Amino acid sequence: MVALKRVLGDALGHFNSDDGWSMASHLAITALMALFPFLIFATALASFLGAHAFSDTAVHIVFDTWPEQIAEPISRQVQRVLTVQRGDFLTYGVLAAFFFASNGIEALRVALNRAYRVTETRGFVYRRIQSLVFVLIATLGFFAISVLLVAAPIVVHVAARHLDWIQPYLGTITLWRFVIASVVIVLGLIAVHFWLPAGRRRFVDIVPGILFTLIGWIAGSSIFAAYLERFSSYFVTYAGLASIMIAIVFLYIVSVIFIMGGELNAAIRRYLEARARIIG
C-alpha cells in the first residue's frame, strides 16, 4: 500500500505540475483534426490498391470501441466523407492529408515525452519521417484487416460445411469486429509507448501504463455513455454541433487516461530505481 501510494502520488503530482490537463486538451483536438485526414489518406491508398470496400472496415475499426452514443453520429459523417470520389491516389489533397494525419502522431510523442520525463534529442526530420511511417503502417494494417474481413465469410462458409460446431459462431461478425478493433488498439499502444518517446524502454516497463489505459478506456467510456444517456444536455446546448462537442469531450477523457498511463510507467520506474539504490 505504501508503494502504491507513492507511485500514484508521483504520477498524479507530475501530471498536474507538467500541465497534463492542458496536454490532454491539445491531444484531443489534434486527434480529432488528424482523424479525418488519416481516414481520407487510408481510403485513397486502399482504393489505389484495389480495396474499394475499405472505408466501411476503417470506420468500424476506429469507432467500434467508442460508446454507441458517441460513435454513431460521427461515424455516419465520416462515412459520407470517405465515399466522396477524389480521383487518383497521388493528388496534392491526399498527400496533404497524409502529412496532417502525422500531426496526431507528433501530439502523442509530445505527450509521452512529458509523461516519461525525457528530453527529445532526435531531429525534426527523423521525427516527422517516423510519424509518417506510423501513419503508413497503420494504413497498411487497416488494409490487411479489410482484406481479411472480406475473405472471412468465404472461409467461414467453407468451414461450416465441414465443421458443425462452428455454426453458432457464424452470426458474431460484430463481436469479431470489436475484437479486431481491440487488438488494433493494444498493438497501437505498445508501438507508441515503445518507439515514440525519446530514450529506451523495456516491454515490461510499458505494460502497467497500457493496462491502465485499457481499463481506464472501458471505465471512462462506460461512465460517459451513461452520463449522455441519462443526464446530458449537449443536444440542447450545442444543437447541430453536439456530436462534435461530444467527440471532443470523449477524446479529452481518453487523452487524460492515455497520458496518465505514461505517467504511471514513469512513476513505477522511478520508484523501482530509488528502491534499488537504497537496497544497493
Backbone as numpy.savetxt, mean C-alpha at the origin, in Angstrom:
# Nx Ny Nz CAx CAy CAz Cx Cy Cz
6.87 -6.33 30.65 6.05 -5.12 30.65 6.91 -3.85 30.65
8.01 -3.90 31.40 8.91 -2.74 31.44 9.49 -2.49 30.04
9.93 -3.57 29.39 10.50 -3.44 28.05 9.45 -2.91 27.07
8.22 -3.43 27.20 7.15 -2.99 26.30 6.87 -1.50 26.48
6.81 -1.04 27.73 6.57 0.37 28.00 7.68 1.25 27.44
8.92 0.79 27.58 10.05 1.57 27.07 10.01 1.67 25.55
9.75 0.55 24.91 9.72 0.52 23.44 8.58 1.40 22.92
7.38 1.22 23.47 6.24 2.03 23.01 6.44 3.50 23.33
6.99 3.79 24.51 7.26 5.19 24.86 8.26 5.82 23.91
9.30 5.07 23.55 10.31 5.57 22.62 9.68 5.82 21.25
8.88 4.84 20.77 8.27 4.96 19.45 7.30 6.13 19.39
6.42 6.25 20.38 5.45 7.34 20.39 6.14 8.69 20.58
7.15 8.74 21.45 7.86 9.98 21.68 8.55 10.48 20.43
9.22 9.57 19.71 9.90 9.98 18.48 8.90 10.34 17.40
7.77 9.64 17.35 6.73 9.96 16.37 6.23 11.39 16.58
6.00 11.77 17.83 5.52 13.11 18.14 6.58 14.17 17.88
7.80 13.91 18.35 8.86 14.92 18.24 9.35 15.12 16.82
9.13 14.12 15.96 9.62 14.21 14.59 8.50 14.48 13.60
7.45 15.15 14.06 6.34 15.59 13.18 5.67 14.42 12.47
5.45 13.34 13.21 4.82 12.17 12.61 3.42 12.44 12.09
2.65 13.27 12.80 1.30 13.58 12.35 1.31 14.35 11.03
2.24 15.30 10.91 2.37 16.05 9.66 2.87 15.16 8.53
3.82 14.27 8.84 4.33 13.35 7.83 3.22 12.43 7.33
2.32 12.02 8.23 1.20 11.17 7.82 0.29 11.91 6.85
0.07 13.21 7.10 -0.74 14.01 6.17 -0.07 14.08 4.79
1.24 14.36 4.80 1.99 14.42 3.55 1.92 13.08 2.81
2.07 12.00 3.54 2.05 10.68 2.92 0.68 10.34 2.37
-0.38 10.70 3.09 -1.74 10.41 2.64 -2.07 11.16 1.35
-1.76 12.46 1.33 -2.06 13.26 0.13 -1.22 12.78 -1.05
0.06 12.51 -0.81 0.93 12.05 -1.89 0.47 10.70 -2.42
0.04 9.82 -1.52 -0.45 8.51 -1.95 -1.67 8.64 -2.84
-2.59 9.53 -2.46 -3.79 9.74 -3.27 -3.43 10.34 -4.63
-2.48 11.28 -4.63 -2.06 11.91 -5.89 -1.29 10.93 -6.78
-0.62 9.95 -6.18 0.16 8.99 -6.96 -0.69 7.82 -7.44
-1.85 7.61 -6.80 -2.66 6.43 -7.11 -3.15 6.44 -8.55
-3.76 7.54 -8.98 -4.28 7.62 -10.34 -3.17 7.52 -11.39
-2.06 8.28 -11.25 -0.98 8.12 -12.24 -0.45 6.69 -12.30
-0.31 6.03 -11.14 0.19 4.66 -11.16 -0.76 3.74 -11.92
-2.05 3.83 -11.65 -3.01 2.96 -12.32 -3.11 3.27 -13.81
-2.99 4.56 -14.17 -3.00 4.92 -15.59 -1.79 4.34 -16.30
-0.60 4.50 -15.70 0.61 3.95 -16.30 0.53 2.43 -16.39
0.08 1.79 -15.29 0.02 0.33 -15.27 -0.96 -0.21 -16.31
-2.11 0.45 -16.44 -3.09 0.01 -17.42 -2.58 0.19 -18.84
-1.90 1.32 -19.08 -1.35 1.57 -20.41 -0.29 0.53 -20.77
0.59 0.21 -19.82 1.62 -0.79 -20.08 1.00 -2.16 -20.29
0.00 -2.51 -19.48 -0.65 -3.81 -19.63 -1.36 -3.92 -20.99
-2.01 -2.84 -21.41 -2.66 -2.85 -22.73 -1.64 -3.01 -23.85
-0.48 -2.35 -23.68 0.60 -2.47 -24.65 1.09 -3.91 -24.75
1.07 -4.62 -23.61 1.51 -6.01 -23.57 0.40 -7.01 -23.91
-0.82 -6.48 -24.13 -1.91 -7.34 -24.57 -2.90 -7.72 -23.49
-2.74 -7.23 -22.25 -3.66 -7.56 -21.16 -4.71 -6.45 -21.06
-5.73 -6.52 -21.91 -6.70 -5.44 -21.98 -7.69 -5.46 -20.83
-7.78 -6.57 -20.09 -8.69 -6.64 -18.94 -7.96 -6.30 -17.64
-6.80 -5.68 -17.76 -5.96 -5.42 -16.59 -6.62 -4.45 -15.61
-7.33 -3.43 -16.11 -7.84 -2.38 -15.24 -8.73 -2.93 -14.15
-9.59 -3.90 -14.49 -10.47 -4.47 -13.48 -9.67 -5.18 -12.40
-8.64 -5.93 -12.80 -7.80 -6.63 -11.83 -7.06 -5.64 -10.94
-6.50 -4.59 -11.53 -5.75 -3.61 -10.76 -6.63 -2.93 -9.73
-7.85 -2.58 -10.11 -8.78 -1.94 -9.18 -9.08 -2.87 -8.01
-9.29 -4.15 -8.30 -9.56 -5.11 -7.23 -8.36 -5.25 -6.29
-7.16 -5.34 -6.85 -5.97 -5.52 -6.02 -5.78 -4.33 -5.08
-6.00 -3.13 -5.61 -5.79 -1.92 -4.80 -6.87 -1.74 -3.76
-8.13 -1.98 -4.14 -9.24 -1.57 -3.27 -9.92 -2.71 -2.51
-9.59 -3.96 -2.78 -10.28 -5.05 -2.08 -9.97 -5.08 -0.59
-8.85 -4.49 -0.17 -8.51 -4.47 1.25 -8.97 -3.18 1.93
-9.68 -2.31 1.19 -10.27 -1.11 1.78 -11.68 -1.44 2.25
-12.18 -0.77 3.30 -13.58 -0.94 3.68 -14.49 -0.58 2.50
-15.59 -1.32 2.37 -16.47 -1.15 1.21 -17.01 0.27 1.10
-17.32 0.90 2.24 -17.87 2.25 2.21 -16.89 3.25 1.62
-15.59 2.96 1.73 -14.55 3.85 1.21 -14.20 3.47 -0.23
-14.07 2.17 -0.46 -13.54 1.70 -1.74 -14.55 1.83 -2.87
-15.83 1.61 -2.59 -16.81 1.52 -3.67 -16.91 2.79 -4.51
-17.10 3.98 -3.90 -17.19 5.18 -4.75 -15.88 5.54 -5.44
-14.75 5.34 -4.75 -13.46 5.67 -5.36 -13.14 4.70 -6.50
-13.33 3.41 -6.28 -13.01 2.43 -7.31 -13.87 2.62 -8.55
-15.11 3.06 -8.35 -15.98 3.31 -9.50 -15.43 4.43 -10.36
-14.96 5.50 -9.73 -14.37 6.61 -10.48 -13.05 6.21 -11.14
-12.25 5.43 -10.42 -10.98 4.95 -10.99 -11.25 4.11 -12.24
-12.26 3.24 -12.16 -12.59 2.39 -13.30 -12.96 3.22 -14.52
-13.67 4.31 -14.30 -14.02 5.19 -15.42 -12.78 5.82 -16.04
-11.86 6.26 -15.19 -10.63 6.87 -15.68 -9.82 5.88 -16.51
-9.74 4.63 -16.02 -8.88 3.65 -16.67 -9.44 3.13 -17.98
-10.74 3.29 -18.20 -11.33 2.79 -19.44 -11.30 3.83 -20.56
-10.77 5.02 -20.29 -10.63 6.04 -21.32 -9.50 5.64 -22.27
-9.74 5.71 -23.57 -8.72 5.36 -24.55 -7.64 6.44 -24.59
-6.36 6.01 -24.56 -5.26 6.98 -24.55 -4.27 6.78 -25.69
-4.58 5.95 -26.64 -3.67 5.77 -27.75 -2.51 4.87 -27.39
-1.39 5.08 -28.05 -0.22 4.24 -27.83 0.34 4.40 -26.43
1.12 3.39 -26.04 1.71 3.37 -24.69 2.73 4.49 -24.51
3.62 4.64 -25.47 4.72 5.60 -25.32 4.24 7.01 -25.68
3.48 7.59 -24.80 3.03 8.97 -24.96 3.54 9.78 -23.79
3.61 11.10 -23.99 4.12 11.96 -22.92 3.25 11.85 -21.67
1.93 11.75 -21.85 1.04 11.68 -20.71 1.28 10.46 -19.84
1.46 9.31 -20.47 1.68 8.08 -19.71 3.04 8.10 -19.04
4.05 8.62 -19.74 5.37 8.72 -19.13 5.36 9.69 -17.95
4.58 10.76 -18.08 4.45 11.69 -16.95 3.76 11.01 -15.78
2.75 10.18 -16.08 2.08 9.43 -15.03 3.05 8.48 -14.34
3.93 7.87 -15.11 4.96 6.98 -14.57 5.83 7.74 -13.57
6.24 8.96 -13.95 7.09 9.76 -13.07 6.35 10.20 -11.81
5.12 10.69 -11.97 4.36 11.17 -10.81 4.00 10.04 -9.86
3.81 8.84 -10.39 3.53 7.70 -9.53 4.70 7.42 -8.61
5.93 7.68 -9.08 7.11 7.44 -8.25 7.20 8.41 -7.08
6.46 9.53 -7.15 6.45 10.46 -6.02 5.88 9.81 -4.77
4.94 8.88 -4.96 4.41 8.16 -3.82 5.46 7.32 -3.14
6.36 6.72 -3.93 7.45 5.93 -3.37 8.41 6.84 -2.61
8.68 8.02 -3.15 9.57 8.96 -2.46 8.99 9.42 -1.12
7.67 9.59 -1.07 7.03 9.96 0.21 7.20 8.86 1.24
7.08 7.61 0.80 7.31 6.48 1.71 8.75 6.49 2.21
9.70 6.80 1.32 11.10 6.83 1.70 11.37 7.88 2.78
10.83 9.08 2.57 11.05 10.17 3.54 10.46 9.78 4.90
9.26 9.22 4.89 8.61 8.85 6.14 9.40 7.77 6.87
9.91 6.78 6.14 10.66 5.70 6.78 12.04 6.15 7.24
12.67 7.04 6.49 13.97 7.57 6.94 13.82 8.27 8.28
12.74 9.03 8.44 12.51 9.69 9.73 12.19 8.67 10.82
11.36 7.71 10.47 10.97 6.71 11.47 12.17 5.90 11.94
13.04 5.50 11.00 14.21 4.69 11.35 15.38 5.55 11.87
15.20 6.88 11.85 16.20 7.80 12.40 17.53 7.69 11.65
17.43 7.67 10.31 18.62 7.57 9.47 18.68 8.78 8.55
19.89 9.12 8.15 20.12 10.24 7.25 20.35 9.71 5.84
19.64 10.27 4.89 19.76 9.82 3.51 21.08 10.27 2.90
21.88 9.33 2.42 23.17 9.64 1.82 23.22 9.31 0.33
22.21 8.63 -0.17 22.19 8.27 -1.59 21.79 9.47 -2.44
22.31 9.54 -3.66 22.05 10.67 -4.53 20.63 10.71 -5.05
20.23 11.92 -5.53 18.87 12.11 -6.04 18.58 11.19 -7.21
19.52 11.06 -8.14 19.30 10.24 -9.34 19.09 8.78 -8.95
19.93 8.28 -8.03 19.79 6.88 -7.58 18.41 6.66 -6.95
17.99 7.59 -6.08 16.72 7.43 -5.39 15.55 7.46 -6.37
15.61 8.37 -7.33 14.51 8.48 -8.29 14.45 7.24 -9.18
15.59 6.75 -9.62 15.60 5.53 -10.43 15.04 4.35 -9.62
15.44 4.27 -8.35 14.92 3.19 -7.50 13.40 3.30 -7.37
12.88 4.51 -7.22 11.43 4.70 -7.10 10.73 4.29 -8.39
11.30 4.65 -9.53 10.72 4.26 -10.81 10.74 2.75 -10.98
11.82 2.11 -10.52 11.89 0.64 -10.59 10.82 0.02 -9.72
10.58 0.59 -8.54 9.52 0.10 -7.66 8.17 0.15 -8.38
7.90 1.28 -9.05 6.64 1.43 -9.77 6.54 0.39 -10.89
7.65 0.20 -11.62 7.65 -0.75 -12.73 7.46 -2.18 -12.22
8.12 -2.54 -11.14 7.97 -3.89 -10.57 6.54 -4.11 -10.10
5.96 -3.10 -9.44 4.58 -3.22 -9.00 3.64 -3.41 -10.18
3.91 -2.67 -11.27 3.08 -2.80 -12.47 3.18 -4.20 -13.06
4.40 -4.72 -13.19 4.59 -6.05 -13.74 3.99 -7.12 -12.82
4.07 -6.88 -11.49 3.44 -7.80 -10.56 1.94 -7.84 -10.74
1.33 -6.65 -10.87 -0.11 -6.59 -11.12 -0.46 -7.27 -12.45
0.41 -7.08 -13.45 0.19 -7.71 -14.76 0.20 -9.23 -14.63
1.17 -9.77 -13.88 1.25 -11.22 -13.69 0.01 -11.75 -12.97
-0.45 -11.00 -11.96 -1.65 -11.41 -11.23 -2.86 -11.38 -12.16
-2.92 -10.36 -13.01 -4.02 -10.25 -13.97 -4.08 -11.47 -14.89
-2.91 -11.87 -15.37 -2.85 -13.05 -16.24 -3.29 -14.30 -15.48
-2.85 -14.42 -14.23 -3.22 -15.58 -13.42 -4.72 -15.64 -13.18
-5.33 -14.48 -12.91 -6.76 -14.46 -12.66 -7.57 -14.78 -13.91
-7.01 -14.43 -15.07 -7.68 -14.79 -16.32 -7.56 -16.29 -16.57
-6.37 -16.83 -16.27 -6.15 -18.26 -16.51 -6.78 -19.14 -15.44
-7.00 -18.58 -14.25 -7.49 -19.38 -13.13 -8.80 -20.10 -13.42
-9.83 -19.44 -13.99 -11.07 -20.17 -14.25 -10.90 -21.39 -15.15
-9.98 -21.28 -16.12 -9.74 -22.42 -17.01 -9.12 -23.56 -16.23
-8.12 -23.23 -15.40 -7.47 -24.27 -14.59 -8.45 -24.90 -13.62
-9.28 -24.07 -12.97 -10.25 -24.58 -12.01 -11.27 -25.47 -12.69
-11.71 -25.08 -13.89 -12.68 -25.89 -14.61 -12.12 -27.27 -14.94
-10.87 -27.30 -15.37 -10.23 -28.59 -15.67 -10.07 -29.40 -14.39
-9.66 -28.73 -13.30 -9.47 -29.44 -12.04 -10.79 -29.99 -11.51
-11.88 -29.24 -11.69 -13.18 -29.67 -11.17 -13.67 -30.94 -11.85
-13.25 -31.16 -13.06 -13.67 -32.36 -13.78 -13.00 -33.61 -13.25
-11.87 -33.43 -12.54 -11.11 -34.57 -12.03 -11.08 -34.64 -10.51
-11.37 -33.53 -9.84 -11.30 -33.49 -8.37 -12.64 -33.01 -7.81
-13.41 -33.93 -7.27 -14.74 -33.58 -6.76 -14.67 -32.66 -5.55
-13.62 -32.80 -4.73 -13.55 -32.03 -3.49 -13.37 -30.54 -3.70
-12.99 -30.14 -4.93 -12.73 -28.72 -5.19 -14.00 -27.94 -5.51
-15.12 -28.66 -5.73 -16.37 -28.02 -6.13 -16.83 -26.91 -5.17
-16.78 -27.14 -3.82 -17.26 -26.08 -2.91 -16.47 -24.78 -2.99
-15.26 -24.81 -3.55 -14.41 -23.63 -3.57 -14.47 -22.85 -4.88
-15.31 -23.32 -5.81 -15.34 -22.68 -7.12 -15.95 -21.28 -7.08
-16.81 -21.02 -6.10 -17.48 -19.73 -6.06 -16.82 -18.71 -5.16
-15.58 -18.94 -4.81 -14.91 -18.06 -3.84 -13.90 -17.14 -4.50
-14.22 -16.63 -5.70 -13.28 -15.77 -6.40 -13.05 -14.48 -5.62
-14.10 -13.98 -4.93 -13.93 -12.77 -4.12 -12.92 -13.00 -3.01
-13.01 -14.19 -2.37 -12.06 -14.53 -1.32 -10.65 -14.57 -1.87
-10.48 -15.19 -3.04 -9.14 -15.30 -3.62 -8.60 -13.93 -4.00
-9.46 -13.06 -4.49 -9.01 -11.69 -4.79 -8.52 -11.00 -3.53
-9.26 -11.18 -2.43 -8.85 -10.58 -1.17 -7.53 -11.15 -0.70
-7.36 -12.47 -0.82 -6.11 -13.11 -0.42 -4.95 -12.58 -1.25
-5.16 -12.48 -2.57 -4.10 -11.98 -3.45 -3.75 -10.54 -3.09
-4.77 -9.70 -2.86 -4.51 -8.31 -2.49 -3.74 -8.24 -1.18
-4.08 -9.11 -0.23 -3.38 -9.12 1.06 -1.92 -9.53 0.89
-1.67 -10.53 0.05 -0.30 -10.97 -0.21 0.51 -9.84 -0.85
-0.12 -9.10 -1.78 0.55 -7.97 -2.42 0.94 -6.92 -1.39
0.05 -6.65 -0.43 0.34 -5.67 0.62 1.52 -6.11 1.47
1.52 -7.39 1.86 2.61 -7.91 2.71 3.94 -7.81 1.97
3.98 -8.26 0.73 5.22 -8.19 -0.05 5.66 -6.74 -0.25
4.69 -5.85 -0.48 5.03 -4.44 -0.63 5.61 -3.85 0.64
5.04 -4.19 1.80 5.57 -3.71 3.07 6.99 -4.20 3.30
7.23 -5.47 3.00 8.58 -6.02 3.16 9.56 -5.27 2.27
9.18 -5.02 1.03 10.08 -4.35 0.08 10.40 -2.93 0.51
9.37 -2.16 0.91 9.63 -0.75 1.23 10.41 -0.61 2.54
10.13 -1.46 3.53 10.89 -1.39 4.78 12.34 -1.85 4.58
12.54 -2.80 3.69 13.86 -3.39 3.52 14.77 -2.52 2.66
14.24 -1.96 1.57 15.10 -1.29 0.59 14.98 0.23 0.52
13.82 0.79 0.88 13.66 2.23 0.69 14.48 3.08 1.66
14.42 2.84 2.98 15.17 3.73 3.89 16.67 3.56 3.73
17.41 4.56 4.13 18.87 4.47 4.12 19.33 3.44 5.15
20.55 2.94 4.97 21.09 1.96 5.91 20.67 0.54 5.57
21.05 -0.37 6.46 20.77 -1.78 6.26 19.96 -2.33 7.43
19.07 -3.25 7.13 18.26 -3.90 8.14 18.15 -5.38 7.83
18.08 -6.19 8.87 17.80 -7.60 8.68 16.29 -7.82 8.58
15.91 -8.95 8.04 14.48 -9.23 7.90 13.79 -9.25 9.26
14.49 -9.83 10.26 13.90 -9.93 11.59 13.68 -8.54 12.20
14.44 -7.54 11.74 14.30 -6.18 12.28 13.03 -5.49 11.81
12.49 -5.91 10.67 11.31 -5.22 10.12 10.01 -5.97 10.38
10.10 -7.19 10.88 8.89 -7.99 11.08 7.92 -7.36 12.08
8.38 -6.87 13.26 7.41 -6.28 14.21 6.60 -5.13 13.61
7.27 -4.24 12.89 6.57 -3.11 12.29 5.58 -3.54 11.23
5.93 -4.56 10.44 5.01 -5.05 9.42 3.78 -5.67 10.06
3.98 -6.48 11.10 2.84 -7.07 11.81 1.96 -5.98 12.43
2.60 -4.98 13.03 1.85 -3.86 13.62 1.03 -3.16 12.54
1.62 -2.94 11.36 0.91 -2.26 10.28 -0.29 -3.07 9.81
-0.11 -4.37 9.65 -1.20 -5.22 9.17 -2.35 -5.27 10.18
-2.00 -5.47 11.45 -3.03 -5.51 12.49 -3.71 -4.15 12.63
-2.89 -3.08 12.60 -3.44 -1.73 12.69 -4.32 -1.40 11.51
-3.94 -1.86 10.31 -4.74 -1.63 9.10 -6.13 -2.24 9.29
-6.16 -3.50 9.75 -7.45 -4.18 9.93 -8.29 -3.47 10.99
-7.67 -3.15 12.13 -8.40 -2.50 13.21 -8.86 -1.10 12.80
-7.94 -0.31 12.23 -8.30 1.05 11.83 -9.37 1.07 10.76
-9.27 0.16 9.78 -10.27 0.09 8.72 -11.64 -0.27 9.28
-11.65 -1.24 10.18 -12.93 -1.68 10.76 -13.58 -0.58 11.57
-12.78 0.11 12.40 -13.33 1.18 13.24 -13.83 2.34 12.37
-13.05 2.72 11.36 -13.45 3.83 10.50 -14.69 3.47 9.69
-14.77 2.23 9.22 -15.95 1.78 8.48 -17.19 1.80 9.36
-17.03 1.35 10.61 -18.16 1.38 11.54 -18.60 2.82 11.82
-17.64 3.71 11.94 -17.94 5.13 12.16 -18.73 5.71 10.99
-18.28 5.40 9.76 -18.96 5.90 8.57 -20.39 5.39 8.50
-20.58 4.14 8.89 -21.90 3.52 8.79 -22.89 4.08 9.82
-22.39 4.45 11.00 -23.29 4.81 12.10 -23.36 6.31 12.39
-22.21 6.99 12.31 -22.17 8.36 12.82 -21.75 9.42 11.81
-21.26 9.01 10.65 -20.61 9.97 9.76 -21.61 10.97 9.16
-21.15 12.22 9.00 -21.93 13.24 8.31 -21.15 13.78 7.12
-20.20 13.00 6.60 -19.35 13.46 5.50 -20.18 13.85 4.28
-21.19 13.03 3.95 -21.96 13.30 2.75 -22.81 14.56 2.91
-23.21 14.87 4.15 -23.95 16.11 4.39 -23.00 17.31 4.34
-21.79 17.15 4.91 -20.85 18.26 5.01 -20.18 18.57 3.68
-19.72 17.52 2.98 -18.89 17.73 1.79 -19.60 17.44 0.47
-20.84 16.97 0.52 -21.64 16.72 -0.69 -20.86 15.87 -1.70
-20.64 16.40 -2.91 -19.98 15.63 -3.96 -18.53 15.30 -3.68
-17.91 16.04 -2.75 -16.50 15.79 -2.41 -16.35 14.76 -1.29
-17.46 14.19 -0.84 -17.42 13.31 0.32 -16.51 12.10 0.10
-16.60 11.48 -1.09 -15.80 10.27 -1.32 -14.31 10.57 -1.27
-13.90 11.74 -1.80 -12.49 12.13 -1.75 -12.06 12.39 -0.31
-12.89 13.11 0.45 -12.56 13.40 1.84 -12.45 12.12 2.66
-13.35 11.17 2.41 -13.31 9.89 3.13 -12.03 9.14 2.80
-11.65 9.14 1.51 -10.42 8.46 1.10 -9.20 9.10 1.75
-9.18 10.44 1.83 -8.04 11.13 2.44 -7.93 10.78 3.91
-9.06 10.80 4.62 -9.03 10.46 6.05 -8.58 9.03 6.24
-9.10 8.12 5.41 -8.69 6.71 5.52 -7.20 6.56 5.26
-6.69 7.20 4.21 -5.25 7.11 3.91 -4.42 7.75 5.01
-4.95 8.78 5.65 -4.24 9.39 6.78 -4.12 8.40 7.93
-5.20 7.70 8.24 -5.16 6.69 9.31 -4.15 5.61 8.98
-4.17 5.12 7.73 -3.23 4.09 7.31 -1.80 4.61 7.36
-1.59 5.88 7.00 -0.25 6.47 7.01 0.30 6.56 8.43
-0.54 6.96 9.38 -0.11 7.01 10.77 0.31 5.62 11.23
-0.48 4.61 10.90 -0.16 3.23 11.30 1.14 2.78 10.64
1.31 3.12 9.35 2.52 2.72 8.62 3.77 3.34 9.22
3.72 4.64 9.51 4.88 5.32 10.10 5.17 4.76 11.48
4.13 4.49 12.25 4.32 3.92 13.58 4.96 2.54 13.51
4.71 1.80 12.42 5.38 0.52 12.23 6.88 0.70 12.13
7.31 1.71 11.36 8.74 2.01 11.27 9.30 2.49 12.60
8.55 3.34 13.30 8.99 3.81 14.61 9.14 2.65 15.59
8.23 1.70 15.54 8.29 0.55 16.43 9.54 -0.29 16.15
9.85 -0.51 14.86 11.06 -1.25 14.52 12.30 -0.55 15.05
12.36 0.77 14.87 13.53 1.54 15.33 13.63 1.50 16.85
12.50 1.60 17.55 12.51 1.60 19.01 12.96 0.25 19.56
12.50 -0.83 18.93 12.92 -2.17 19.37 14.42 -2.34 19.16
14.92 -1.89 18.03 16.35 -2.02 17.75 17.17 -1.20 18.74
16.73 0.00 19.07 17.44 0.84 20.04 17.44 0.17 21.41
16.32 -0.41 21.79 16.22 -1.07 23.10 17.17 -2.27 23.17
17.19 -3.07 22.10 18.05 -4.26 22.10 19.53 -3.87 22.10
19.87 -2.81 21.36 21.27 -2.37 21.35 21.69 -1.83 22.71
20.80 -1.07 23.37 21.11 -0.55 24.71 21.25 -1.69 25.72
20.37 -2.66 25.60 20.44 -3.80 26.51 21.73 -4.60 26.29
22.13 -4.75 25.03 23.37 -5.49 24.74 24.58 -4.77 25.32
24.57 -3.43 25.26 25.69 -2.67 25.81 25.77 -2.84 27.33
24.60 -2.86 27.98 24.59 -3.02 29.45 25.08 -4.40 29.84
24.59 -5.42 29.14 24.99 -6.80 29.45 26.47 -7.01 29.15
26.89 -6.42 27.98 28.30 -6.58 27.60 29.23 -5.83 28.52
